Amino acid sequence: MNASNIVPAELRADVEILWDYQDPRHELRPCDVGVGLGSHDLGVADHVADLFHQGYFPGVVFTGANAPTTAERFPRGEAVHYRERALERGVPDSAILVEARATNTGENIELTRELLRAEGVDVSSLLLVSKPYQQRRAYATAKKIWPEIDVVCSARRMPLDDYAYSIGDAARVINMLVGDTQRIWRYARRGFAIPQHVPNEVEAAYHRLVDAGYTARLLPD
């Protein structure tokens, strides 16, 4: 592990607060379909494959086009690369649908719903699989856009340092954590997601990390 993969000691407590907050700790249960939300993290596809083999859902939708942070890594699109990874991990092609147009979490949900309806798949529950720090926002977005559906969120469970090492850049992980935390209340105010409780210690940790310069993923005022 090199220095770029290590969360700075002076920031660790605040980063851990945001890391823990973003995990809603949903209890896994079988759902009608698993949905892998596209991102730079190929571990999402690995986790989807693991959950499929454990019997949590009979079919999978991978959703996502590209963002500026993923175009180089996944030139054929996030969902396409996720599908290829799932096939390598033993998920049968017949169990996978690909939605390759979405460019944000709202579109992930909307276009997945459209695809499932077009395919004639009856859905009353979703198991959303995402990056660890996207779970809470993914849940809030899904419940706003598709309120009648039962939503369970999951991500790879791993310590913060292990995740930073897997990504290769702790600063990037911290910036993403800060940005996703801001989006919890900002998207609710804009009507993009349902409101969620933000504890005082989470808000305080967020502001300290912003003051420390982790602003690369913040939305403008």
mmCIF file of C-alpha atoms in Angstrom:
data_model
loop_
_atom_site.group_PDB
_atom_site.id
_atom_site.type_symbol
_atom_site.label_atom_id
_atom_site.label_comp_id
_atom_site.label_asym_id
_atom_site.label_seq_id
_atom_site.Cartn_x
_atom_site.Cartn_y
_atom_site.Cartn_z
ATOM 1 C CA MET A 1 0.000 0.000 0.000
ATOM 2 C CA ASN A 2 1.464 3.365 -0.972
ATOM 3 C CA ALA A 3 0.786 6.809 0.420
ATOM 4 C CA SER A 4 -1.854 7.697 -2.180
ATOM 5 C CA ASN A 5 -3.989 4.780 -1.022
ATOM 6 C CA ILE A 6 -3.971 5.659 2.682
ATOM 7 C CA VAL A 7 -6.548 7.877 4.363
ATOM 8 C CA PRO A 8 -4.592 10.614 6.209
ATOM 9 C CA ALA A 9 -4.607 10.034 9.962
ATOM 10 C CA GLU A 10 -5.778 13.564 10.731
ATOM 11 C CA LEU A 11 -8.871 13.038 8.533
ATOM 12 C CA ARG A 12 -9.653 9.449 9.402
ATOM 13 C CA ALA A 13 -12.319 10.040 12.049
ATOM 14 C CA ASP A 14 -14.334 12.358 9.806
ATOM 15 C CA VAL A 15 -13.957 10.156 6.740
ATOM 16 C CA GLU A 16 -15.073 7.117 8.746
ATOM 17 C CA ILE A 17 -18.177 9.011 9.892
ATOM 18 C CA LEU A 18 -19.212 9.669 6.286
ATOM 19 C CA TRP A 19 -18.232 6.144 5.212
ATOM 20 C CA ASP A 20 -20.432 4.618 7.921
ATOM 21 C CA TYR A 21 -23.323 6.995 7.234
ATOM 22 C CA GLN A 22 -23.492 6.075 3.561
ATOM 23 C CA ASP A 23 -24.164 2.427 4.452
ATOM 24 C CA PRO A 24 -27.857 2.081 5.412
ATOM 25 C CA ARG A 25 -27.138 -1.476 6.589
ATOM 26 C CA HIS A 26 -30.134 -3.011 4.896
ATOM 27 C CA GLU A 27 -30.765 -6.637 5.683
ATOM 28 C CA LEU A 28 -30.345 -8.658 2.510
ATOM 29 C CA ARG A 29 -33.405 -10.555 1.337
ATOM 30 C CA PRO A 30 -34.437 -12.116 -1.983
ATOM 31 C CA CYS A 31 -35.712 -9.602 -4.544
ATOM 32 C CA ASP A 32 -37.273 -9.822 -7.993
ATOM 33 C CA VAL A 33 -34.243 -8.360 -9.734
ATOM 34 C CA GLY A 34 -30.739 -7.147 -8.961
ATOM 35 C CA VAL A 35 -29.630 -3.810 -10.389
ATOM 36 C CA GLY A 36 -25.947 -2.975 -10.743
ATOM 37 C CA LEU A 37 -25.458 0.796 -10.875
ATOM 38 C CA GLY A 38 -22.682 1.799 -13.242
ATOM 39 C CA SER A 39 -19.616 3.630 -11.935
ATOM 40 C CA HIS A 40 -15.808 3.481 -12.002
ATOM 41 C CA ASP A 41 -15.914 0.566 -9.509
ATOM 42 C CA LEU A 42 -15.854 -2.852 -11.175
ATOM 43 C CA GLY A 43 -16.401 -4.350 -7.737
ATOM 44 C CA VAL A 44 -20.083 -3.560 -8.225
ATOM 45 C CA ALA A 45 -20.275 -6.216 -10.930
ATOM 46 C CA ASP A 46 -18.376 -8.670 -8.731
ATOM 47 C CA HIS A 47 -20.828 -8.124 -5.881
ATOM 48 C CA VAL A 48 -23.800 -8.540 -8.210
ATOM 49 C CA ALA A 49 -22.359 -11.859 -9.385
ATOM 50 C CA ASP A 50 -21.824 -13.025 -5.802
ATOM 51 C CA LEU A 51 -25.391 -12.133 -4.820
ATOM 52 C CA PHE A 52 -26.789 -13.822 -7.930
ATOM 53 C CA HIS A 53 -24.966 -17.051 -7.104
ATOM 54 C CA GLN A 54 -26.237 -16.809 -3.520
ATOM 55 C CA GLY A 55 -29.797 -16.782 -4.860
ATOM 56 C CA TYR A 56 -30.840 -13.244 -3.956
ATOM 57 C CA PHE A 57 -32.363 -12.573 -7.387
ATOM 58 C CA PRO A 58 -33.021 -14.530 -10.600
ATOM 59 C CA GLY A 59 -32.074 -11.773 -13.014
ATOM 60 C CA VAL A 60 -29.821 -8.743 -13.280
ATOM 61 C CA VAL A 61 -29.936 -5.319 -14.921
ATOM 62 C CA PHE A 62 -26.648 -3.493 -15.376
ATOM 63 C CA THR A 63 -27.255 0.185 -16.012
ATOM 64 C CA GLY A 64 -24.920 2.974 -17.042
ATOM 65 C CA ALA A 65 -23.385 4.707 -20.046
ATOM 66 C CA ASN A 66 -20.278 6.747 -19.239
ATOM 67 C CA ALA A 67 -19.248 9.678 -17.106
ATOM 68 C CA PRO A 68 -16.038 11.698 -17.477
ATOM 69 C CA THR A 69 -14.540 9.567 -14.693
ATOM 70 C CA THR A 70 -15.323 6.240 -16.429
ATOM 71 C CA ALA A 71 -14.930 6.787 -20.184
ATOM 72 C CA GLU A 72 -11.262 5.831 -20.229
ATOM 73 C CA ARG A 73 -11.640 2.792 -18.007
ATOM 74 C CA PHE A 74 -14.870 1.510 -19.579
ATOM 75 C CA PRO A 75 -14.787 2.720 -23.194
ATOM 76 C CA ARG A 76 -17.747 0.526 -24.229
ATOM 77 C CA GLY A 77 -19.868 1.852 -21.369
ATOM 78 C CA GLU A 78 -20.180 0.949 -17.709
ATOM 79 C CA ALA A 79 -23.077 -1.479 -18.074
ATOM 80 C CA VAL A 80 -21.424 -3.305 -20.981
ATOM 81 C CA HIS A 81 -18.208 -3.842 -19.019
ATOM 82 C CA TYR A 82 -20.177 -4.894 -15.940
ATOM 83 C CA ARG A 83 -22.006 -7.491 -18.013
ATOM 84 C CA GLU A 84 -18.712 -8.854 -19.331
ATOM 85 C CA ARG A 85 -17.363 -9.112 -15.793
ATOM 86 C CA ALA A 86 -20.503 -10.899 -14.593
ATOM 87 C CA LEU A 87 -20.221 -13.394 -17.450
ATOM 88 C CA GLU A 88 -16.627 -14.064 -16.385
ATOM 89 C CA ARG A 89 -17.944 -14.674 -12.880
ATOM 90 C CA GLY A 90 -20.422 -17.297 -14.086
ATOM 91 C CA VAL A 91 -23.664 -15.344 -14.373
ATOM 92 C CA PRO A 92 -25.514 -16.719 -17.427
ATOM 93 C CA ASP A 93 -26.143 -14.311 -20.278
ATOM 94 C CA SER A 94 -29.841 -15.248 -20.204
ATOM 95 C CA ALA A 95 -30.087 -13.706 -16.707
ATOM 96 C CA ILE A 96 -28.629 -10.314 -17.701
ATOM 97 C CA LEU A 97 -30.230 -7.217 -19.189
ATOM 98 C CA VAL A 98 -28.172 -4.161 -20.143
ATOM 99 C CA GLU A 99 -29.356 -0.570 -19.969
ATOM 100 C CA ALA A 100 -26.584 1.460 -21.610
ATOM 101 C CA ARG A 101 -27.973 5.026 -21.750
ATOM 102 C CA ALA A 102 -28.166 6.283 -18.158
ATOM 103 C CA THR A 103 -25.736 9.001 -17.152
ATOM 104 C CA ASN A 104 -26.879 9.605 -13.557
ATOM 105 C CA THR A 105 -28.582 7.738 -10.732
ATOM 106 C CA GLY A 106 -32.030 9.068 -11.554
ATOM 107 C CA GLU A 107 -31.714 7.841 -15.120
ATOM 108 C CA ASN A 108 -30.372 4.511 -13.837
ATOM 109 C CA ILE A 109 -33.663 3.972 -12.038
ATOM 110 C CA GLU A 110 -35.981 5.435 -14.669
ATOM 111 C CA LEU A 111 -34.438 3.585 -17.603
ATOM 112 C CA THR A 112 -34.182 0.334 -15.667
ATOM 113 C CA ARG A 113 -37.900 0.561 -14.925
ATOM 114 C CA GLU A 114 -38.616 1.178 -18.614
ATOM 115 C CA LEU A 115 -36.434 -1.746 -19.681
ATOM 116 C CA LEU A 116 -38.035 -4.175 -17.246
ATOM 117 C CA ARG A 117 -41.512 -3.132 -18.366
ATOM 118 C CA ALA A 118 -40.544 -3.518 -22.014
ATOM 119 C CA GLU A 119 -39.202 -6.995 -21.266
ATOM 120 C CA GLY A 120 -42.402 -7.924 -19.439
ATOM 121 C CA VAL A 121 -40.659 -8.478 -16.107
ATOM 122 C CA ASP A 122 -43.009 -7.992 -13.147
ATOM 123 C CA VAL A 123 -41.129 -6.273 -10.343
ATOM 124 C CA SER A 124 -42.151 -5.477 -6.789
ATOM 125 C CA SER A 125 -38.656 -5.428 -5.261
ATOM 126 C CA LEU A 126 -35.151 -4.369 -6.293
ATOM 127 C CA LEU A 127 -31.772 -5.168 -4.823
ATOM 128 C CA LEU A 128 -29.683 -2.133 -5.761
ATOM 129 C CA VAL A 129 -25.937 -2.760 -5.869
ATOM 130 C CA SER A 130 -23.610 0.226 -5.941
ATOM 131 C CA LYS A 131 -20.329 1.646 -4.716
ATOM 132 C CA PRO A 132 -20.233 1.548 -0.902
ATOM 133 C CA TYR A 133 -20.681 5.309 -0.562
ATOM 134 C CA GLN A 134 -23.561 5.507 -3.065
ATOM 135 C CA GLN A 135 -26.011 3.261 -1.230
ATOM 136 C CA ARG A 136 -27.939 5.885 0.711
ATOM 137 C CA ARG A 137 -28.314 8.190 -2.292
ATOM 138 C CA ALA A 138 -29.315 5.285 -4.530
ATOM 139 C CA TYR A 139 -32.027 4.283 -2.077
ATOM 140 C CA ALA A 140 -33.368 7.835 -1.736
ATOM 141 C CA THR A 141 -33.424 8.262 -5.517
ATOM 142 C CA ALA A 142 -35.164 4.948 -6.174
ATOM 143 C CA LYS A 143 -37.863 5.635 -3.596
ATOM 144 C CA LYS A 144 -38.555 9.032 -5.155
ATOM 145 C CA ILE A 145 -38.746 7.795 -8.736
ATOM 146 C CA TRP A 146 -40.302 4.384 -8.113
ATOM 147 C CA PRO A 147 -42.030 4.779 -4.719
ATOM 148 C CA GLU A 148 -44.176 1.651 -4.898
ATOM 149 C CA ILE A 149 -41.166 -0.645 -5.198
ATOM 150 C CA ASP A 150 -39.457 -2.335 -2.238
ATOM 151 C CA VAL A 151 -35.770 -1.354 -2.331
ATOM 152 C CA VAL A 152 -32.827 -3.067 -0.665
ATOM 153 C CA CYS A 153 -29.309 -1.662 -1.067
ATOM 154 C CA SER A 154 -26.022 -3.528 -0.929
ATOM 155 C CA ALA A 155 -22.348 -2.991 -1.668
ATOM 156 C CA ARG A 156 -19.106 -4.795 -1.022
ATOM 157 C CA ARG A 157 -18.472 -4.714 2.713
ATOM 158 C CA MET A 158 -14.873 -3.786 3.238
ATOM 159 C CA PRO A 159 -12.839 -1.510 5.502
ATOM 160 C CA LEU A 160 -12.255 2.036 4.326
ATOM 161 C CA ASP A 161 -8.516 1.547 3.787
ATOM 162 C CA ASP A 162 -9.095 -1.623 1.775
ATOM 163 C CA TYR A 163 -11.541 0.202 -0.449
ATOM 164 C CA ALA A 164 -9.170 3.147 -0.927
ATOM 165 C CA TYR A 165 -6.449 0.660 -1.853
ATOM 166 C CA SER A 166 -8.738 -1.069 -4.372
ATOM 167 C CA ILE A 167 -9.496 2.281 -6.032
ATOM 168 C CA GLY A 168 -5.869 3.381 -5.816
ATOM 169 C CA ASP A 169 -6.457 6.944 -4.651
ATOM 170 C CA ALA A 170 -7.643 7.855 -1.150
ATOM 171 C CA ALA A 171 -8.146 11.508 -2.079
ATOM 172 C CA ARG A 172 -10.553 10.499 -4.826
ATOM 173 C CA VAL A 173 -12.510 8.339 -2.402
ATOM 174 C CA ILE A 174 -12.724 11.169 0.145
ATOM 175 C CA ASN A 175 -13.859 13.642 -2.510
ATOM 176 C CA MET A 176 -16.548 11.217 -3.648
ATOM 177 C CA LEU A 177 -17.703 10.622 -0.075
ATOM 178 C CA VAL A 178 -17.991 14.351 0.546
ATOM 179 C CA GLY A 179 -19.839 14.886 -2.727
ATOM 180 C CA ASP A 180 -22.297 12.067 -2.123
ATOM 181 C CA THR A 181 -22.982 13.332 1.383
ATOM 182 C CA GLN A 182 -23.827 16.787 0.052
ATOM 183 C CA ARG A 183 -26.172 15.212 -2.486
ATOM 184 C CA ILE A 184 -28.237 13.593 0.276
ATOM 185 C CA TRP A 185 -29.775 16.931 1.277
ATOM 186 C CA ARG A 186 -29.210 18.829 -1.977
ATOM 187 C CA TYR A 187 -31.073 16.294 -4.131
ATOM 188 C CA ALA A 188 -33.915 16.057 -1.620
ATOM 189 C CA ARG A 189 -34.351 19.843 -1.769
ATOM 190 C CA ARG A 190 -34.420 19.702 -5.570
ATOM 191 C CA GLY A 191 -37.027 16.930 -5.557
ATOM 192 C CA PHE A 192 -34.675 14.306 -7.008
ATOM 193 C CA ALA A 193 -34.727 12.067 -3.915
ATOM 194 C CA ILE A 194 -36.653 11.498 -0.710
ATOM 195 C CA PRO A 195 -35.360 13.342 2.383
ATOM 196 C CA GLN A 196 -33.166 11.435 4.815
ATOM 197 C CA HIS A 197 -32.033 12.176 8.345
ATOM 198 C CA VAL A 198 -28.535 13.640 8.522
ATOM 199 C CA PRO A 199 -27.103 13.349 12.064
ATOM 200 C CA ASN A 200 -25.264 16.352 13.468
ATOM 201 C CA GLU A 201 -21.966 14.480 13.563
ATOM 202 C CA VAL A 202 -22.276 13.671 9.861
ATOM 203 C CA GLU A 203 -22.919 17.290 8.937
ATOM 204 C CA ALA A 204 -20.010 18.446 11.117
ATOM 205 C CA ALA A 205 -17.622 15.882 9.597
ATOM 206 C CA TYR A 206 -18.730 16.930 6.114
ATOM 207 C CA HIS A 207 -17.985 20.598 6.800
ATOM 208 C CA ARG A 208 -14.557 19.814 8.288
ATOM 209 C CA LEU A 209 -13.605 17.829 5.183
ATOM 210 C CA VAL A 210 -14.846 20.636 2.929
ATOM 211 C CA ASP A 211 -12.729 23.064 4.931
ATOM 212 C CA ALA A 212 -9.787 20.672 4.468
ATOM 213 C CA GLY A 213 -10.122 21.099 0.699
ATOM 214 C CA TYR A 214 -12.106 18.037 -0.375
ATOM 215 C CA THR A 215 -14.418 19.923 -2.711
ATOM 216 C CA ALA A 216 -13.790 18.350 -6.129
ATOM 217 C CA ARG A 217 -17.170 16.602 -6.221
ATOM 218 C CA LEU A 218 -19.303 19.303 -4.642
ATOM 219 C CA LEU A 219 -22.298 20.708 -6.470
ATOM 220 C CA PRO A 220 -22.176 24.500 -6.947
ATOM 221 C CA ASP A 221 -24.445 26.678 -4.836
#
